[in-house]
mmCIF file with all atom_site columns, C-alpha atoms in Angstrom:
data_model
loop_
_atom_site.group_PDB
_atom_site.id
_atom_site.type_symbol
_atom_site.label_atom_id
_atom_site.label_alt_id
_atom_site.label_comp_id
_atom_site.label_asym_id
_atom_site.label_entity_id
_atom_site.label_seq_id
_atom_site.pdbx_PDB_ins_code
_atom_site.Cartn_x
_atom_site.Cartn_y
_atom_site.Cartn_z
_atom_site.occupancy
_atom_site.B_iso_or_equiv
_atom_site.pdbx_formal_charge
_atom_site.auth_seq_id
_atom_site.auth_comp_id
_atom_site.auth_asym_id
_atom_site.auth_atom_id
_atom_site.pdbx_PDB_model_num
ATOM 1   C CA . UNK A 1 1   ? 255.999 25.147 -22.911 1.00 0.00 ? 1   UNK A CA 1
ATOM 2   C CA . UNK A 1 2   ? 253.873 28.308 -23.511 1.00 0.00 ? 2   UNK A CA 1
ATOM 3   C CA . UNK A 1 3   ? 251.841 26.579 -26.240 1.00 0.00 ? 3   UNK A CA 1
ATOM 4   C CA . UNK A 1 4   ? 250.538 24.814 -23.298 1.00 0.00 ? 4   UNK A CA 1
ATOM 5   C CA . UNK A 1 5   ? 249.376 27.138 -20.722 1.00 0.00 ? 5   UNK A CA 1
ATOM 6   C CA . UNK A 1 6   ? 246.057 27.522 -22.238 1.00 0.00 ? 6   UNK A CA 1
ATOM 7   C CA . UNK A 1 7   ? 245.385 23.712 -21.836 1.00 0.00 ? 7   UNK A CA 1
ATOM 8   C CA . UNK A 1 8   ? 246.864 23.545 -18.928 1.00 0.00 ? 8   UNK A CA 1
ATOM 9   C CA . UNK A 1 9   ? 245.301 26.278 -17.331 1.00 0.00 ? 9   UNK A CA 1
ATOM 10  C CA . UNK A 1 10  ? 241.601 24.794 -18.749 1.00 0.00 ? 10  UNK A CA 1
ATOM 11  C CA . UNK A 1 11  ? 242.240 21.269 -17.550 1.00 0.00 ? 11  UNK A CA 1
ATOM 12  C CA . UNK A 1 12  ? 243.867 22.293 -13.913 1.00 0.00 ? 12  UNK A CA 1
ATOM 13  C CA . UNK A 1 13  ? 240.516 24.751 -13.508 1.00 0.00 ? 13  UNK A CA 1
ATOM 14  C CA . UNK A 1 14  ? 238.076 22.379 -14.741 1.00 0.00 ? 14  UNK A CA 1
ATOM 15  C CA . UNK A 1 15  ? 239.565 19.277 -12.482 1.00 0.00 ? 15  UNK A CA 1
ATOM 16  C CA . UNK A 1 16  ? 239.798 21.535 -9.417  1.00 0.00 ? 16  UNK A CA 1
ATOM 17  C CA . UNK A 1 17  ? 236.380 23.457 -9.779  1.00 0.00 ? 17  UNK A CA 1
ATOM 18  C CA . UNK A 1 18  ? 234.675 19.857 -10.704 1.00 0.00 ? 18  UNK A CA 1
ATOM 19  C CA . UNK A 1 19  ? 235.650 18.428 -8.041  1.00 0.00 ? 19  UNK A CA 1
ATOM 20  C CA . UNK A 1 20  ? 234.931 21.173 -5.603  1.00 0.00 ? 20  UNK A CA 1
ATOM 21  C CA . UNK A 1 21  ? 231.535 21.470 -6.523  1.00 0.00 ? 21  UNK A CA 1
ATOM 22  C CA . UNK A 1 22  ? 230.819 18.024 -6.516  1.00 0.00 ? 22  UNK A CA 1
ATOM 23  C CA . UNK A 1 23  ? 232.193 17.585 -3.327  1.00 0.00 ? 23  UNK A CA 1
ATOM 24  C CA . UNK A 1 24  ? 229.559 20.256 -2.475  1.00 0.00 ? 24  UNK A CA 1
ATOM 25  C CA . UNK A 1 25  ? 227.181 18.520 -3.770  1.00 0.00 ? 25  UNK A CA 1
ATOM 26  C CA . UNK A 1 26  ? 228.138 14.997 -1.911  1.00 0.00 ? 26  UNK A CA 1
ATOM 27  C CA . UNK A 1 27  ? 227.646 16.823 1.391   1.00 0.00 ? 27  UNK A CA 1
ATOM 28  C CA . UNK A 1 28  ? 224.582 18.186 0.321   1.00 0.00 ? 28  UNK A CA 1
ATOM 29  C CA . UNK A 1 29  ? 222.759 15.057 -0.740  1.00 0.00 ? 29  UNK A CA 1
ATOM 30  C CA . UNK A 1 30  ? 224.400 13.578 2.657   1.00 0.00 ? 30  UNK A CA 1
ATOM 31  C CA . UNK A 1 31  ? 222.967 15.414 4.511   1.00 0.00 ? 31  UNK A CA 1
ATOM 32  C CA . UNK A 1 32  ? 219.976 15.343 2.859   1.00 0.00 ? 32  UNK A CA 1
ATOM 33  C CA . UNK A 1 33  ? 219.682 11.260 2.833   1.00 0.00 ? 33  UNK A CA 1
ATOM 34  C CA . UNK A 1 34  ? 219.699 11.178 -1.122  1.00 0.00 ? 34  UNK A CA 1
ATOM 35  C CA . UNK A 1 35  ? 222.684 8.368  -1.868  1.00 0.00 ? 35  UNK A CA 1
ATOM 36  C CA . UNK A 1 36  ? 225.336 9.435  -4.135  1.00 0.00 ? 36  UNK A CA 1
ATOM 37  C CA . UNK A 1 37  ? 224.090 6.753  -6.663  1.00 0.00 ? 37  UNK A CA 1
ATOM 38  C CA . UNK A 1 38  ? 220.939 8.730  -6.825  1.00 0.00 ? 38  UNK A CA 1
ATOM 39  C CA . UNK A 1 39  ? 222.420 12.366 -6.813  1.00 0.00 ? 39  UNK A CA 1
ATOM 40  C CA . UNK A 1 40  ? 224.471 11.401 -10.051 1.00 0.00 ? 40  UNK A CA 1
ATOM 41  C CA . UNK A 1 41  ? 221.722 10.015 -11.351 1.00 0.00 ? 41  UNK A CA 1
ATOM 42  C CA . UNK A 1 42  ? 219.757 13.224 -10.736 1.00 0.00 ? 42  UNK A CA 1
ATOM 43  C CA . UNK A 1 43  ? 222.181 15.032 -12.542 1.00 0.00 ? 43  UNK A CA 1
ATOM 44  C CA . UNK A 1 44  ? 222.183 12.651 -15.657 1.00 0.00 ? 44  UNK A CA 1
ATOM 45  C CA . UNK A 1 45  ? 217.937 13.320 -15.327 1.00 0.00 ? 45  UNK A CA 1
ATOM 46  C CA . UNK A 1 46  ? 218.650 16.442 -16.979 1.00 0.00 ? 46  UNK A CA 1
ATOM 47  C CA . UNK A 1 47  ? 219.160 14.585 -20.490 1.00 0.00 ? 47  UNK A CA 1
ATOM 48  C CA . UNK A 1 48  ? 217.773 11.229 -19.869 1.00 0.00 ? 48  UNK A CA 1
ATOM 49  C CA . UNK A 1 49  ? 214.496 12.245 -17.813 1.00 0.00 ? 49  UNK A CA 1
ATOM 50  C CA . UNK A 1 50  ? 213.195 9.708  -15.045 1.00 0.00 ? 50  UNK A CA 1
ATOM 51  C CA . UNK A 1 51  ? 214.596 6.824  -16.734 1.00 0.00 ? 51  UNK A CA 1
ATOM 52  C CA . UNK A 1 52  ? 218.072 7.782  -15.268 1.00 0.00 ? 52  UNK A CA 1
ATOM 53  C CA . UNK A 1 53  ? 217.165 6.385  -12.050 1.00 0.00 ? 53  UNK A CA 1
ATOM 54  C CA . UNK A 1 54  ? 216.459 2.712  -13.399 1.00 0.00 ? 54  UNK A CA 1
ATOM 55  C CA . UNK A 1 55  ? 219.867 2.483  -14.933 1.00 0.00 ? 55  UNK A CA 1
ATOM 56  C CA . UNK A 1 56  ? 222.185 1.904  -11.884 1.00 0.00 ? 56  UNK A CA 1
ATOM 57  C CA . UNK A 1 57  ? 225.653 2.846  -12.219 1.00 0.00 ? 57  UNK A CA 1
ATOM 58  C CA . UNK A 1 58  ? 225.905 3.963  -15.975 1.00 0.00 ? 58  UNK A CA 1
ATOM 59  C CA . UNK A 1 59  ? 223.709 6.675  -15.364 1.00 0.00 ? 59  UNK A CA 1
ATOM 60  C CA . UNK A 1 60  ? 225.562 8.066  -12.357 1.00 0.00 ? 60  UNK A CA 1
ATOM 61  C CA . UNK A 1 61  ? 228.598 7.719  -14.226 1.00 0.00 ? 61  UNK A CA 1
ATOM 62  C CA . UNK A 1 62  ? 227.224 9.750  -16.800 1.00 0.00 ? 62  UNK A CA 1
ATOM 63  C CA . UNK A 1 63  ? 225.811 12.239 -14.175 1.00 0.00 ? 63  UNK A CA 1
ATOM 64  C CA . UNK A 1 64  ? 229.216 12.528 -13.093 1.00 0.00 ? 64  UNK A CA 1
ATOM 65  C CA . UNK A 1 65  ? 230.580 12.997 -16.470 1.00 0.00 ? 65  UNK A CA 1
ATOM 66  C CA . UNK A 1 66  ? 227.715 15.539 -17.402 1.00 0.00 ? 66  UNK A CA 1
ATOM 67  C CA . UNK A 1 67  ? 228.654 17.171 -14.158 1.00 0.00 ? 67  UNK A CA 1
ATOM 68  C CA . UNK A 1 68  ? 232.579 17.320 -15.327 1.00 0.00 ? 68  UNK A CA 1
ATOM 69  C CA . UNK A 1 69  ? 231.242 18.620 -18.838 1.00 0.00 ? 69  UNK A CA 1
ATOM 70  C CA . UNK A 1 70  ? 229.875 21.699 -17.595 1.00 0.00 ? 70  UNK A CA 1
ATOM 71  C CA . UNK A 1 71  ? 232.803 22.273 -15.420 1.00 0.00 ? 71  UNK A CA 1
ATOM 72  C CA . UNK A 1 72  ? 234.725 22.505 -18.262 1.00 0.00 ? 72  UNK A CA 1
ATOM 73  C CA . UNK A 1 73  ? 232.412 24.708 -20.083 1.00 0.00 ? 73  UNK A CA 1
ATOM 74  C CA . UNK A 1 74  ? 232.579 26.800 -17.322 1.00 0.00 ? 74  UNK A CA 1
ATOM 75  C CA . UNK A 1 75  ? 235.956 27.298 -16.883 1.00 0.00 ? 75  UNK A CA 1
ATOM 76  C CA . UNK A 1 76  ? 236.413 27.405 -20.786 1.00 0.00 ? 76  UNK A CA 1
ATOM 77  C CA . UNK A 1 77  ? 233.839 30.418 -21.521 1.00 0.00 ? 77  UNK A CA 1
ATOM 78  C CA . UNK A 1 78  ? 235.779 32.437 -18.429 1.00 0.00 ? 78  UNK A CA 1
ATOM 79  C CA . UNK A 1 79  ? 239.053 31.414 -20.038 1.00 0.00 ? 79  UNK A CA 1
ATOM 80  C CA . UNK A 1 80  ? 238.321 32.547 -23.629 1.00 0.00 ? 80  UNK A CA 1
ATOM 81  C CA . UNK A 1 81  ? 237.038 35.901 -22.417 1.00 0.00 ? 81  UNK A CA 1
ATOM 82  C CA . UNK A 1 82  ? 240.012 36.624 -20.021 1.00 0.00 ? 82  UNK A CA 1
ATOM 83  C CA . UNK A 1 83  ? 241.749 36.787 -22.942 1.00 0.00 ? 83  UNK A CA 1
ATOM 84  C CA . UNK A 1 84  ? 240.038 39.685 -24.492 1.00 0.00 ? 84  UNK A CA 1
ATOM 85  C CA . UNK A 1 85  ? 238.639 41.506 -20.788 1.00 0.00 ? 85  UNK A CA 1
ATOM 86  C CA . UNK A 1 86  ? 242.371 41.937 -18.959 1.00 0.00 ? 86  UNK A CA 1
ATOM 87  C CA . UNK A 1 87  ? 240.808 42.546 -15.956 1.00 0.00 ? 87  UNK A CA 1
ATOM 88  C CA . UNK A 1 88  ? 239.602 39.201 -15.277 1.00 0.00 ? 88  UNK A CA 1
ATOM 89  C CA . UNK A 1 89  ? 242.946 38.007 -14.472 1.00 0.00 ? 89  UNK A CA 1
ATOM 90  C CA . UNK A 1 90  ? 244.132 41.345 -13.372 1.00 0.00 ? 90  UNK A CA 1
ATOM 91  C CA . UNK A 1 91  ? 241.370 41.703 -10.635 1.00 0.00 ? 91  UNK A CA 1
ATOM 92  C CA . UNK A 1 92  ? 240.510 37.869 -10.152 1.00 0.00 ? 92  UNK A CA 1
ATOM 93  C CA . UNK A 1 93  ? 238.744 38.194 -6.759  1.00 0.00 ? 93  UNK A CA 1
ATOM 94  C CA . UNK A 1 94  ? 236.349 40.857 -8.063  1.00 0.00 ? 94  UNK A CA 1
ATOM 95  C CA . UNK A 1 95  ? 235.851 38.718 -11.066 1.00 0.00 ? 95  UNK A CA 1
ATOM 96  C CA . UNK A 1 96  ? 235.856 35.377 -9.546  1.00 0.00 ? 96  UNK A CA 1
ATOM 97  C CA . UNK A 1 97  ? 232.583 36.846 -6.953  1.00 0.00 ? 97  UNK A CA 1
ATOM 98  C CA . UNK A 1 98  ? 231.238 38.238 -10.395 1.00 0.00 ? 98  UNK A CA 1
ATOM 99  C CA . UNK A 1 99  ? 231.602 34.821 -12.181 1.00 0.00 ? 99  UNK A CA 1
ATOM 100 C CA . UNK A 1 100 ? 230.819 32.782 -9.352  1.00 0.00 ? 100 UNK A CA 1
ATOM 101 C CA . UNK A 1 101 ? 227.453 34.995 -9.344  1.00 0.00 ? 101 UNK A CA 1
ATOM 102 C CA . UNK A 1 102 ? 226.680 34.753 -13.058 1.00 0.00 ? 102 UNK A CA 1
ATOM 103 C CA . UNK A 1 103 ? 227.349 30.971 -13.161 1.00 0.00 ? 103 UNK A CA 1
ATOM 104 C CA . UNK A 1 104 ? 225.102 30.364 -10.390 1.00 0.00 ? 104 UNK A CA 1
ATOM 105 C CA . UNK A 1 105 ? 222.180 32.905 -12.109 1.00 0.00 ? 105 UNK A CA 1
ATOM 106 C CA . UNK A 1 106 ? 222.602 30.992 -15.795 1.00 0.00 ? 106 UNK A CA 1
ATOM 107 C CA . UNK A 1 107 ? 222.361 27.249 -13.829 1.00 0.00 ? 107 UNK A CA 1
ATOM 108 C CA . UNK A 1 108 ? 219.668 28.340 -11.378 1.00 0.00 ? 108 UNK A CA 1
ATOM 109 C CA . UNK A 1 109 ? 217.343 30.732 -13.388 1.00 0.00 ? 109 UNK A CA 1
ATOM 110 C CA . UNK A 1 110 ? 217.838 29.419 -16.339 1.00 0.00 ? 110 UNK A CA 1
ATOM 111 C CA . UNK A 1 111 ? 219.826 25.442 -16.983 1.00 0.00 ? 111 UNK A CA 1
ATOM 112 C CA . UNK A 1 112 ? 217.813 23.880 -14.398 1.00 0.00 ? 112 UNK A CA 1
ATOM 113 C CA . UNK A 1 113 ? 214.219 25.033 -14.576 1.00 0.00 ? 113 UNK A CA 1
ATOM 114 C CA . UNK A 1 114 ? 214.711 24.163 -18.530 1.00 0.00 ? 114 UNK A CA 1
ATOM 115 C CA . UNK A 1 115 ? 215.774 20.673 -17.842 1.00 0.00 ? 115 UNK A CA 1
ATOM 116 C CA . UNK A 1 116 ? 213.441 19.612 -14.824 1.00 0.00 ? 116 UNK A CA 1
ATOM 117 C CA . UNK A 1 117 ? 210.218 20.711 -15.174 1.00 0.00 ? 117 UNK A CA 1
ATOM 118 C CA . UNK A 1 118 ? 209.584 20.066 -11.279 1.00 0.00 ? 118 UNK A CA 1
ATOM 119 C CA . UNK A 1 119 ? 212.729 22.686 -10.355 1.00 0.00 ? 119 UNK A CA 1
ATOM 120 C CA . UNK A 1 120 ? 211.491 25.339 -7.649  1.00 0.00 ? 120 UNK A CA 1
ATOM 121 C CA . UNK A 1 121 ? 213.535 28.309 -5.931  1.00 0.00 ? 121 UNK A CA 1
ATOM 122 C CA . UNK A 1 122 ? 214.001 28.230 -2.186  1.00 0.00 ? 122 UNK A CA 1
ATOM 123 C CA . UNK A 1 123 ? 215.373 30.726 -0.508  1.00 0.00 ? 123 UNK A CA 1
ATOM 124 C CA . UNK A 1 124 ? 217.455 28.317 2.018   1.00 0.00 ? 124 UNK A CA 1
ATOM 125 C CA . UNK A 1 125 ? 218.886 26.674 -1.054  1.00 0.00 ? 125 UNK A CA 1
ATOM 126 C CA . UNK A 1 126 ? 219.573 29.518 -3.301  1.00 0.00 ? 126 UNK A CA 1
ATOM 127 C CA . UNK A 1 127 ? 221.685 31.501 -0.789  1.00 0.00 ? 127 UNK A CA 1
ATOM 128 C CA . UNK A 1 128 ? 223.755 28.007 -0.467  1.00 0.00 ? 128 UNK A CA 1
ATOM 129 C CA . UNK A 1 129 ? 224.176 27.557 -4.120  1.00 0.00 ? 129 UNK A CA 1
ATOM 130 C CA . UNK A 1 130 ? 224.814 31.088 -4.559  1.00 0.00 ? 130 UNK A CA 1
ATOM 131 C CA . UNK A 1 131 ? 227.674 30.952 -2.025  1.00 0.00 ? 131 UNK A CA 1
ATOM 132 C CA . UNK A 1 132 ? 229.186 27.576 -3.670  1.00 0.00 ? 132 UNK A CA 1
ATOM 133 C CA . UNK A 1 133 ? 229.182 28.892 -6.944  1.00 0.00 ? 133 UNK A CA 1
ATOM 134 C CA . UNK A 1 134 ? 231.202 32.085 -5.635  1.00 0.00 ? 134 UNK A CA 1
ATOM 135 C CA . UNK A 1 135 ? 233.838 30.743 -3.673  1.00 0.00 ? 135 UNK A CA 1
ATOM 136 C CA . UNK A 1 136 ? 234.030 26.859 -5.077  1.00 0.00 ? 136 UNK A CA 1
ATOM 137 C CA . UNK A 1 137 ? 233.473 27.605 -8.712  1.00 0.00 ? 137 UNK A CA 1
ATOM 138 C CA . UNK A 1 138 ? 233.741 31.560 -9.683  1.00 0.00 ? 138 UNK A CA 1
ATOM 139 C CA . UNK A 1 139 ? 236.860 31.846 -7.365  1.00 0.00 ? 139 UNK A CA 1
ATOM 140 C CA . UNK A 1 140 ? 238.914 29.176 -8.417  1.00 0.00 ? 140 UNK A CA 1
ATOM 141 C CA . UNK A 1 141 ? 238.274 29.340 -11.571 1.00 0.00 ? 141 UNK A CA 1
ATOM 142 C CA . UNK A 1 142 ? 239.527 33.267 -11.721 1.00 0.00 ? 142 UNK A CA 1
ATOM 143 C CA . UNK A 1 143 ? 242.687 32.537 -9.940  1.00 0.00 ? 143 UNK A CA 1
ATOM 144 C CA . UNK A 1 144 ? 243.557 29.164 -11.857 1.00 0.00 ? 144 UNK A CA 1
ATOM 145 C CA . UNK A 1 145 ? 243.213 30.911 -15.178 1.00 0.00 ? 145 UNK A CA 1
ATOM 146 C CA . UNK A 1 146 ? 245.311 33.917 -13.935 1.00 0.00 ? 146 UNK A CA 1
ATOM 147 C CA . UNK A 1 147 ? 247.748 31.840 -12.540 1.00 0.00 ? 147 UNK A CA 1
ATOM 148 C CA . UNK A 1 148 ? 248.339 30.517 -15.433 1.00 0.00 ? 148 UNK A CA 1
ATOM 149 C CA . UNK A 1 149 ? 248.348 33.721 -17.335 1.00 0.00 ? 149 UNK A CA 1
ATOM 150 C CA . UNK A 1 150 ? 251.199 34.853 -15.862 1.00 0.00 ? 150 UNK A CA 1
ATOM 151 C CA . UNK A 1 151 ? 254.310 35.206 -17.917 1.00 0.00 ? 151 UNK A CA 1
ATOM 152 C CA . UNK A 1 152 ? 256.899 33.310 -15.995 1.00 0.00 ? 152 UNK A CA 1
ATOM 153 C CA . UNK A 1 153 ? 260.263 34.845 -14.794 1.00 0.00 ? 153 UNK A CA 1
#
């Protein structure tokens, strides 16, 4: 059953943070008026360009898959280096904030204004996203993996 853990911690991380954060993102574009068609679509704009938004539902299904993806990564990268830096699962709410933080620095400073060309900061939005990506993706994601780190009784 140990074989497994890594796996298992991976997938229960990546499921839990993906879904959190699009959740997140649901509300947002509610709130906002954009449909959730559109939103995914948005996301799968980041590979496909503009032409995302005249393929209906196969391109928010891959926005939602793309979205998954980098979930995954995500939780993956933090995985792999908890197991050479102890002290991400031995201190997982300083290193969830941390995470959470450098996550949100890589997507928003770096990931986005590469793929869309139109992507501008503002400040209203950044301390949101910075928030979300502390306590739905960098926090989970540290206590999943150490939960699963744990030798059992």
């Amino acid at each position: 059953m140990k074989n497994f853990r890594p796996l298992r911690a991976i997938v229960t991380a990546g499921v839990v943070v993906g879904v959190l954060d699009i959740s997140s993102a649901f509300m947002i574009w509610w709130q906002r008026g954009v449909a959730l068609q559109r939103g995914l679509q948005g996301i799968a704009a980041g590979l496909l360009g503009t032409k995302s938004y005249t393929s209906g539902i196969a391109t928010a299904g891959l926005g939602l898959a793309l979205h998954f993806f980098v979930a995954f990564v995500v939780v993956s990268i933090f995985y792999l280096v908890s197991r050479k830096i102890r002290f991400l699962t031995e201190r997982p709410f300083v290193s969830g904030v941390s995470y959470g933080i450098g996550v949100y620095v890589v997507m928003y400073w770096i990931v986005l204004p590469t793929a869309f060309s139109t992507f501008r900061h503002r400040l209203s939005n950044e301390l949101l996203e910075l928030a979300i990506h502390i306590c739905l993706i960098g926090l989970p994601t540290a206590f999943i993996v150490r939960r699963y780190s744990e030798v059992p009784d």
